[in-house]
Amino acid sequence: MVTKNYKFWFATGSQDLYGDECLKKVAEHSRIIVEKLNESGILPFEIVWKPTLIDNASIRRLFNEANSDEACAGVITWMHTFSPAKSWILGLQEYRKPLLHLHTQFNQEIPYDTIDMDFMNENQSAHGDREYGHIVTRMGIERKVVVGHWSSEQVQERIAQWMRTAVGIMESSHIRVVRVADNMRNVAVTEGDKVEAQIKFGWEIDAYPVNEIAQYVADVPQADVNALVEEYYDKYQILLEGRDEKEFRNHVAVQAQIEIGFEKFLTEKNYQAIVTHFGDLGSLKQLPGLAIQRLMEKGYGFGGEGDWKTAAMVRLMKIMTSGMKDAKGTSFMEDYTYNLVPGKEGILEAHMLEVCPSISEGPIGIKVCPLSMGDREDPARLVFTSKTGPGIATSLIDLGDRFRLIINEVDCKKVEKPMPKLPVATAFWTPKPDLSVGAESWILAGGAHHTAFSYDLTAEQMVDWADAMGIESVVIDGATTIRGLKNELKWNSMYYMLKR
Ligand code: MN
């Protein structure tokens, strides 16, 4: 998982009407806010303080410097006093990175005993931030607004989440997906317009003949394969289930060889996500299972059956959660089968093999079992069950005239009983607001069976990302009703028709 050491700039707005004494205070206050935010331990990236902006020229210069500084992932703006917003027009017009409007104030409480007009003129964010917010809205610029005192943990948490979204916006254009197979024949939802995806998201999606990557696998030295197999045997439980130990190890070795060969290919050619297809494996001996699971754990995106949209989304969501303290995991996933028992409704999530071990809870085992699809030898795979708690399942679809990102809040649970005959990693969740309305909404919105799933991101973050990309997003959550959703879809279709 290679990510840049991003920083965010803090720009405070004012004007020269208030005199040097006031401007000194403004600068001092913004310095303290930046210092304390950086010390909070909540923000995943550093904030860099910038001198107070008081006129057109300084504002324009700052935004252009932010554009050209590769380490800058966004600008946080705050109007300590009143800053006439016409001064912001040119700078905002030329600015191209994520923008946060932190609507805060230096003091938390009104100083009832001492407040006078000087204090009011110096501390008027309620006034100045409205003038600034007006021009950003009038100019139709996407930005995040976070409201509250800068010392509040909740405010800091929202800034932290926005920072991760901003990095997702910045890094989206660095995602390159390799297709080692085309889309599964006749499947609709995994298809899409790759040119439009590059225009909207910056993704590069390239195809290679499967045997070109298979050659990288064939070229892996035996000693490297043996070493990785040893690592697997140390790290995971070996679940022979009656198979011959030597034969089992050979099957595992095939996956180790694929892992090393694929990673070499991806690194050399600078790809961060990959799609495979069980029906197009060339000279590969097994469907990449364990190998893909391990690559996903390292931060690569993946999509099955040629699904490059989900592969890129998995990569994106892994970037957004990278380095997160106590992260619970992010994975490619597929809606497989239901439990429809009243009160126990949920969807059993899995794939043929490829579920990321970052979402696992408890021991991880290796099994070698036949695959009912494809025509290769029994692939080795990691098996486990997943963590409980809230998460989001996302599906990016191509509607022909636009992309839509569907985001469903889900509640992950343990299944009631073990499933000893099911040789794949699984998760189990109940979509919000409940299975019936959740699944009905998902289907009405056109969501796929494949999803990019994470425990560590919120629907709000994904909506902000979609807004920044200029695409439609639809959230299915606790407040969703079918009538409301159907109207939303209709209204959205009109909005995007007009927007084109
Ligand atoms: Mn699939």
XYZ file of C-alpha atoms and ligand atoms in Angstrom:
501
model
C 0.000 0.000 0.000
C 1.986 2.984 -1.238
C 0.452 6.354 -0.468
C 1.906 9.826 -0.475
C 2.632 11.873 2.593
C -0.204 14.279 1.994
C -0.724 17.570 3.822
C -3.670 19.945 4.065
C -3.392 23.731 4.042
C -5.255 25.959 6.473
C -6.265 29.315 4.993
C -7.874 31.972 7.175
C -9.791 34.788 5.574
C -10.021 38.377 6.744
C -9.501 41.907 5.317
C -7.427 44.969 6.212
C -10.386 46.996 7.482
C -9.881 45.981 11.101
C -6.315 47.222 11.636
C -3.040 45.464 12.431
C -3.935 44.684 16.034
C -6.953 42.639 14.955
C -5.074 40.909 12.116
C -2.362 39.902 14.581
C -5.010 38.236 16.733
C -6.529 36.520 13.693
C -3.163 35.043 12.755
C -2.457 34.016 16.342
C -5.843 32.319 16.691
C -5.546 30.383 13.438
C -2.045 29.256 14.423
C -3.404 27.917 17.741
C -6.257 26.102 15.978
C -3.862 24.440 13.514
C -1.475 23.495 16.325
C -4.225 21.950 18.445
C -5.785 20.103 15.517
C -2.402 18.610 14.683
C -1.893 17.633 18.339
C -5.342 16.022 18.613
C -4.108 12.673 17.302
C -7.401 12.327 15.442
C -6.356 13.709 12.060
C -4.676 11.231 9.706
C -2.748 13.994 7.911
C -0.898 17.127 8.960
C -2.400 20.587 8.579
C -0.075 23.373 7.409
C -0.816 26.891 8.598
C -0.832 29.653 5.976
C -0.699 33.440 6.523
C -4.060 35.235 6.674
C -5.624 35.999 3.309
C -6.855 39.570 2.997
C -7.140 40.347 -0.695
C -7.724 39.039 -4.197
C -4.024 38.679 -5.036
C -3.011 36.701 -1.944
C -6.058 34.410 -2.237
C -5.421 33.704 -5.904
C -1.742 32.999 -5.239
C -2.485 30.583 -2.388
C -4.952 28.486 -4.381
C -2.580 28.264 -7.331
C 0.280 27.241 -5.047
C -1.984 24.564 -3.582
C -2.743 23.311 -7.100
C 0.903 22.932 -7.986
C 2.122 21.453 -4.682
C 1.876 17.670 -5.179
C 1.882 17.053 -1.422
C -1.166 19.269 -0.857
C -4.390 17.225 -0.884
C -6.748 20.054 -0.058
C -7.336 23.459 1.469
C -9.287 24.124 4.662
C -10.829 27.592 4.665
C -12.214 29.616 7.568
C -13.318 33.247 7.805
C -12.274 34.547 11.206
C -13.667 38.009 10.449
C -15.585 39.293 7.462
C -13.792 38.710 4.170
C -15.629 40.205 1.179
C -16.244 37.184 -1.009
C -15.634 38.829 -4.378
C -11.950 38.634 -3.384
C -12.285 34.842 -3.441
C -13.769 34.459 -6.917
C -10.608 34.225 -9.015
C -8.767 32.003 -6.574
C -11.709 29.621 -6.227
C -12.230 29.596 -9.975
C -8.667 28.395 -10.539
C -8.539 25.960 -7.622
C -8.827 22.260 -8.541
C -8.371 20.269 -5.313
C -10.694 19.254 -2.442
C -12.059 22.140 -0.408
C -13.243 22.117 3.197
C -15.070 25.026 4.745
C -14.507 24.745 8.477
C -17.250 26.871 9.971
C -15.837 27.399 13.420
C -14.965 30.221 15.808
C -11.951 30.724 18.046
C -13.886 31.108 21.303
C -16.384 28.491 22.296
C -18.534 30.567 24.615
C -19.768 34.141 24.320
C -17.683 36.111 26.891
C -20.793 37.556 28.503
C -19.073 39.821 31.029
C -16.562 41.429 28.695
C -18.010 41.294 25.214
C -17.979 44.613 23.373
C -18.086 45.732 19.715
C -14.329 45.227 19.275
C -14.698 41.592 20.260
C -17.673 41.180 17.939
C -15.769 42.653 14.993
C -12.819 40.418 15.634
C -14.828 37.209 16.090
C -17.505 37.151 13.455
C -17.263 33.800 11.685
C -21.055 33.501 11.888
C -21.083 36.561 9.654
C -17.969 36.114 7.485
C -18.429 32.412 6.824
C -21.887 33.082 5.419
C -20.520 35.627 2.939
C -17.848 33.132 1.890
C -20.255 30.182 1.749
C -22.529 32.227 -0.504
C -19.916 32.709 -3.194
C -18.841 29.045 -3.152
C -22.473 28.037 -3.619
C -23.070 30.673 -6.297
C -20.020 29.387 -8.188
C -21.317 25.810 -7.918
C -18.094 24.519 -6.369
C -18.159 21.171 -4.542
C -16.959 21.560 -0.977
C -17.465 20.043 2.440
C -18.835 22.183 5.254
C -18.024 21.130 8.816
C -19.664 23.137 11.604
C -18.713 23.390 15.271
C -15.991 24.368 17.714
C -12.561 23.241 16.512
C -11.753 21.604 19.857
C -14.739 19.247 19.697
C -13.821 15.645 19.066
C -16.830 15.242 16.807
C -15.683 18.151 14.622
C -12.146 16.771 14.499
C -13.506 13.357 13.570
C -15.446 14.876 10.670
C -12.342 16.723 9.473
C -10.437 13.422 9.674
C -13.088 11.648 7.598
C -13.090 14.435 5.025
C -9.292 14.205 4.786
C -9.605 10.520 3.877
C -12.234 11.378 1.265
C -9.971 14.127 -0.104
C -7.119 11.655 -0.464
C -9.552 9.337 -2.289
C -10.373 12.211 -4.654
C -6.681 13.002 -5.210
C -5.615 9.374 -5.593
C -8.498 8.255 -7.821
C -6.614 9.456 -10.891
C -3.644 7.270 -9.956
C -5.629 4.021 -10.044
C -4.643 1.695 -12.891
C -6.571 -1.537 -13.356
C -5.215 -4.508 -15.274
C -7.728 -6.779 -16.988
C -6.309 -10.234 -17.533
C -9.626 -11.318 -18.953
C -12.596 -9.619 -20.542
C -16.028 -9.291 -19.003
C -17.812 -12.600 -18.387
C -19.856 -13.386 -21.458
C -23.401 -11.975 -21.451
C -23.104 -10.356 -18.000
C -24.447 -6.783 -18.032
C -23.789 -5.149 -14.678
C -20.014 -5.623 -14.701
C -19.740 -3.870 -18.079
C -19.190 -0.169 -18.523
C -17.651 2.687 -20.446
C -13.931 2.690 -19.704
C -13.317 5.942 -21.525
C -15.984 7.682 -19.461
C -14.484 6.133 -16.312
C -11.149 7.706 -17.164
C -12.809 11.067 -17.824
C -14.823 10.946 -14.585
C -12.497 9.118 -12.184
C -9.091 9.245 -13.843
C -8.858 5.435 -13.909
C -6.727 3.711 -16.504
C -8.124 0.295 -17.417
C -5.925 -1.856 -19.644
C -6.272 -5.395 -20.966
C -3.471 -7.943 -21.314
C -3.587 -11.457 -22.756
C -3.815 -13.794 -19.754
C -0.712 -15.706 -20.827
C 1.407 -12.574 -20.586
C 0.790 -12.461 -16.834
C 0.899 -16.276 -16.659
C 4.471 -16.057 -17.970
C 5.422 -13.940 -14.943
C 3.975 -16.713 -12.801
C 5.893 -19.422 -14.664
C 9.135 -17.467 -14.221
C 8.952 -17.325 -10.396
C 11.976 -19.170 -8.931
C 11.081 -22.362 -7.047
C 12.977 -21.164 -3.948
C 10.726 -18.078 -3.721
C 7.641 -20.276 -4.010
C 8.892 -22.598 -1.263
C 9.643 -19.678 1.060
C 6.159 -18.235 0.607
C 4.535 -21.615 1.167
C 6.458 -21.840 4.449
C 5.098 -18.407 5.375
C 1.540 -19.568 4.632
C 2.034 -22.716 6.710
C 3.280 -20.615 9.645
C 0.522 -18.061 9.408
C -2.608 -20.073 8.575
C -4.273 -23.241 9.806
C -3.848 -26.098 7.342
C -7.214 -27.782 6.877
C -6.383 -30.993 5.018
C -9.833 -32.517 5.432
C -8.649 -35.913 4.282
C -6.472 -34.735 1.404
C -2.969 -36.054 0.923
C -0.515 -33.698 2.665
C 1.950 -33.598 -0.228
C -0.701 -33.051 -2.885
C -2.275 -30.315 -0.680
C 1.065 -28.521 -0.366
C 1.535 -28.631 -4.141
C -1.837 -27.010 -4.648
C -0.959 -24.294 -2.139
C 2.382 -23.778 -3.915
C 0.530 -22.978 -7.147
C -1.187 -20.061 -5.396
C 2.101 -18.881 -3.867
C 3.603 -18.846 -7.342
C 0.610 -16.867 -8.670
C 0.864 -14.365 -5.809
C 4.538 -13.653 -6.497
C 4.169 -13.627 -10.283
C 1.084 -11.393 -10.263
C 2.633 -8.951 -7.811
C 5.780 -8.685 -9.923
C 3.633 -7.964 -12.979
C 1.537 -5.373 -11.123
C 4.581 -3.641 -9.625
C 6.613 -3.582 -12.838
C 3.749 -2.255 -14.908
C 2.381 0.044 -12.188
C -1.099 -1.387 -11.685
C -2.936 -1.221 -8.351
C -5.992 -3.307 -9.184
C -6.668 -6.478 -11.145
C -9.567 -8.450 -12.553
C -9.625 -12.149 -13.405
C -12.220 -14.496 -14.856
C -12.607 -18.201 -14.056
C -13.426 -18.880 -17.702
C -10.236 -17.395 -19.126
C -7.200 -18.689 -17.254
C -4.785 -19.456 -20.093
C -1.877 -21.501 -18.798
C -2.632 -20.766 -15.110
C -3.144 -24.048 -13.257
C -5.734 -22.750 -10.807
C -8.155 -19.858 -10.546
C -6.196 -17.304 -8.492
C -7.806 -17.632 -5.044
C -5.488 -17.474 -2.067
C -3.137 -15.396 -4.249
C -5.791 -12.743 -4.926
C -6.879 -12.759 -1.277
C -3.318 -11.978 -0.214
C -2.923 -9.266 -2.857
C -6.135 -7.607 -1.683
C -4.821 -7.669 1.869
C -1.729 -5.840 0.642
C -3.935 -3.082 -0.782
C -4.627 -4.115 -4.367
C -8.122 -3.774 -5.772
C -9.883 -6.817 -7.210
C -12.994 -7.641 -9.192
C -14.182 -11.060 -10.354
C -15.290 -11.993 -13.885
C -13.735 -8.918 -15.457
C -15.442 -6.446 -13.101
C -13.025 -3.507 -13.390
C -15.420 -0.995 -11.794
C -15.536 -2.931 -8.522
C -11.776 -3.610 -8.696
C -11.096 0.129 -8.912
C -13.597 0.853 -6.110
C -11.953 -1.716 -3.815
C -8.586 -0.073 -4.481
C -10.053 3.389 -3.900
C -11.632 2.375 -0.605
C -8.390 0.741 0.504
C -6.585 4.031 -0.184
C -9.199 5.966 1.781
C -8.767 3.667 4.805
C -5.001 3.242 4.513
C -3.101 3.556 7.788
C -6.307 3.840 9.804
C -5.997 2.931 13.461
C -8.076 -0.174 14.323
C -9.264 -0.582 10.736
C -11.650 -3.555 10.389
C -11.162 -4.161 6.691
C -12.206 -3.560 3.102
C -12.966 -6.225 0.497
C -14.466 -7.234 -2.811
C -17.734 -9.017 -2.030
C -20.703 -10.676 -3.643
C -24.312 -11.072 -2.552
C -24.769 -14.829 -2.666
C -27.661 -16.338 -0.753
C -30.336 -15.191 1.717
C -31.548 -16.184 5.112
C -35.237 -15.287 4.996
C -36.263 -16.594 8.427
C -38.366 -13.848 10.062
C -36.245 -11.852 12.519
C -33.037 -13.377 11.231
C -32.976 -11.953 7.707
C -29.656 -11.329 6.043
C -27.434 -11.902 3.030
C -24.620 -14.423 3.054
C -21.686 -12.715 1.373
C -18.801 -14.516 -0.278
C -17.275 -15.106 -3.679
C -15.995 -18.230 -5.348
C -12.713 -17.650 -3.506
C -11.703 -14.019 -3.487
C -12.595 -12.364 -0.169
C -9.989 -10.137 1.510
C -8.626 -11.458 4.841
C -8.517 -7.877 6.195
C -12.193 -8.343 7.162
C -11.616 -11.649 8.954
C -12.211 -12.379 12.600
C -10.780 -15.402 14.312
C -8.513 -17.988 12.747
C -7.776 -18.107 9.018
C -7.415 -21.513 7.420
C -6.319 -22.825 4.044
C -8.516 -25.310 2.217
C -8.099 -27.013 -1.142
C -11.428 -27.868 -2.737
C -12.909 -28.367 -6.174
C -14.410 -25.364 -7.925
C -17.654 -26.096 -9.668
C -16.854 -23.551 -12.384
C -13.889 -23.402 -14.768
C -11.737 -26.321 -15.831
C -8.635 -26.153 -13.675
C -7.282 -28.064 -10.671
C -8.764 -27.556 -7.190
C -7.651 -24.117 -6.012
C -6.302 -23.326 -2.558
C -8.146 -20.564 -0.717
C -8.198 -18.791 2.646
C -11.317 -19.481 4.690
C -12.605 -17.418 7.610
C -15.635 -15.589 8.914
C -15.874 -11.819 9.226
C -16.222 -9.147 11.870
C -19.512 -7.828 13.214
C -20.698 -4.238 13.237
C -21.705 -1.520 10.781
C -20.249 -1.236 7.294
C -21.073 -0.003 3.827
C -21.542 -1.966 0.613
C -21.063 0.056 -2.564
C -21.835 -0.668 -6.185
C -20.760 1.534 -9.068
C -22.953 1.005 -12.116
C -22.983 2.430 -15.629
C -26.484 3.497 -16.649
C -25.499 4.278 -20.213
C -25.672 8.040 -19.826
C -24.010 8.290 -16.407
C -22.424 6.425 -13.515
C -24.346 5.859 -10.295
C -22.760 4.903 -6.987
C -25.159 2.979 -4.749
C -24.218 2.912 -1.067
C -26.028 0.650 1.369
C -25.406 0.822 5.093
C -25.316 -2.734 6.413
C -25.137 -4.407 9.792
C -22.644 -7.300 9.839
C -23.437 -10.262 12.061
C -22.269 -13.748 12.860
C -24.252 -16.516 11.243
C -26.184 -18.605 13.719
C -24.330 -21.833 13.082
C -21.050 -22.894 11.519
C -21.168 -23.927 7.855
C -18.681 -26.815 7.771
C -19.325 -27.753 4.164
C -18.884 -24.259 2.730
C -15.205 -23.897 1.706
C -15.076 -20.095 1.240
C -14.592 -17.008 3.370
C -17.899 -15.372 4.228
C -19.585 -12.386 5.782
C -23.231 -12.041 6.734
C -25.137 -8.800 6.890
C -28.564 -7.271 7.100
C -28.933 -4.269 4.829
C -30.562 -1.140 6.233
C -33.308 -0.321 6.854
C -34.144 -4.057 6.723
C -33.637 -6.860 4.225
C -36.933 -6.307 2.459
C -36.696 -2.540 1.906
C -32.904 -2.660 1.526
C -32.918 -5.291 -1.209
C -35.929 -3.752 -2.945
C -34.173 -0.371 -2.981
C -30.912 -1.914 -4.200
C -32.695 -3.605 -7.088
C -34.692 -0.494 -8.009
C -31.469 1.516 -8.028
C -29.867 -1.073 -10.320
C -27.132 -2.211 -7.913
C -24.885 -5.130 -8.837
C -24.267 -8.473 -7.129
C -20.607 -7.463 -6.731
C -19.782 -4.812 -4.146
C -16.816 -2.972 -2.715
C -17.356 -3.335 1.021
C -15.748 -1.592 4.017
C -16.239 -1.440 7.766
C -14.116 1.716 7.919
C -15.874 4.236 5.690
C -19.194 6.027 5.990
C -21.935 6.619 3.431
C -21.246 10.351 3.865
C -17.642 9.906 2.750
C -18.645 7.977 -0.356
C -21.322 10.559 -1.230
C -18.728 13.329 -0.898
C -16.370 11.385 -3.146
C -19.131 10.835 -5.742
C -20.029 14.545 -5.633
C -16.402 15.465 -6.226
C -16.322 13.111 -9.227
C -19.531 14.648 -10.572
C -21.511 11.410 -10.499
C -24.832 10.391 -8.995
C -24.938 8.709 -5.601
C -27.852 6.927 -3.952
C -27.761 6.074 -0.258
C -29.853 3.262 1.193
C -29.869 3.636 4.968
C -32.114 3.575 8.027
C -34.206 6.445 6.679
C -34.881 4.904 3.254
C -38.460 4.347 2.157
C -39.445 2.837 -1.185
C -41.598 5.789 -2.163
C -38.856 8.254 -1.253
C -36.228 6.245 -3.114
C -38.323 5.926 -6.266
C -38.872 9.668 -6.306
C -35.180 10.309 -5.687
C -34.265 8.144 -8.676
C -36.745 9.990 -10.884
C -35.567 13.423 -9.745
C -31.930 12.422 -10.121
C -32.512 11.295 -13.689
C -33.904 14.751 -14.554
C -31.012 16.480 -12.784
C -28.378 14.515 -14.656
C -30.183 14.965 -17.959
C -30.095 18.740 -17.441
C -26.522 18.657 -16.172
C -25.297 17.057 -19.379
Mn -18.741 -12.830 -9.108
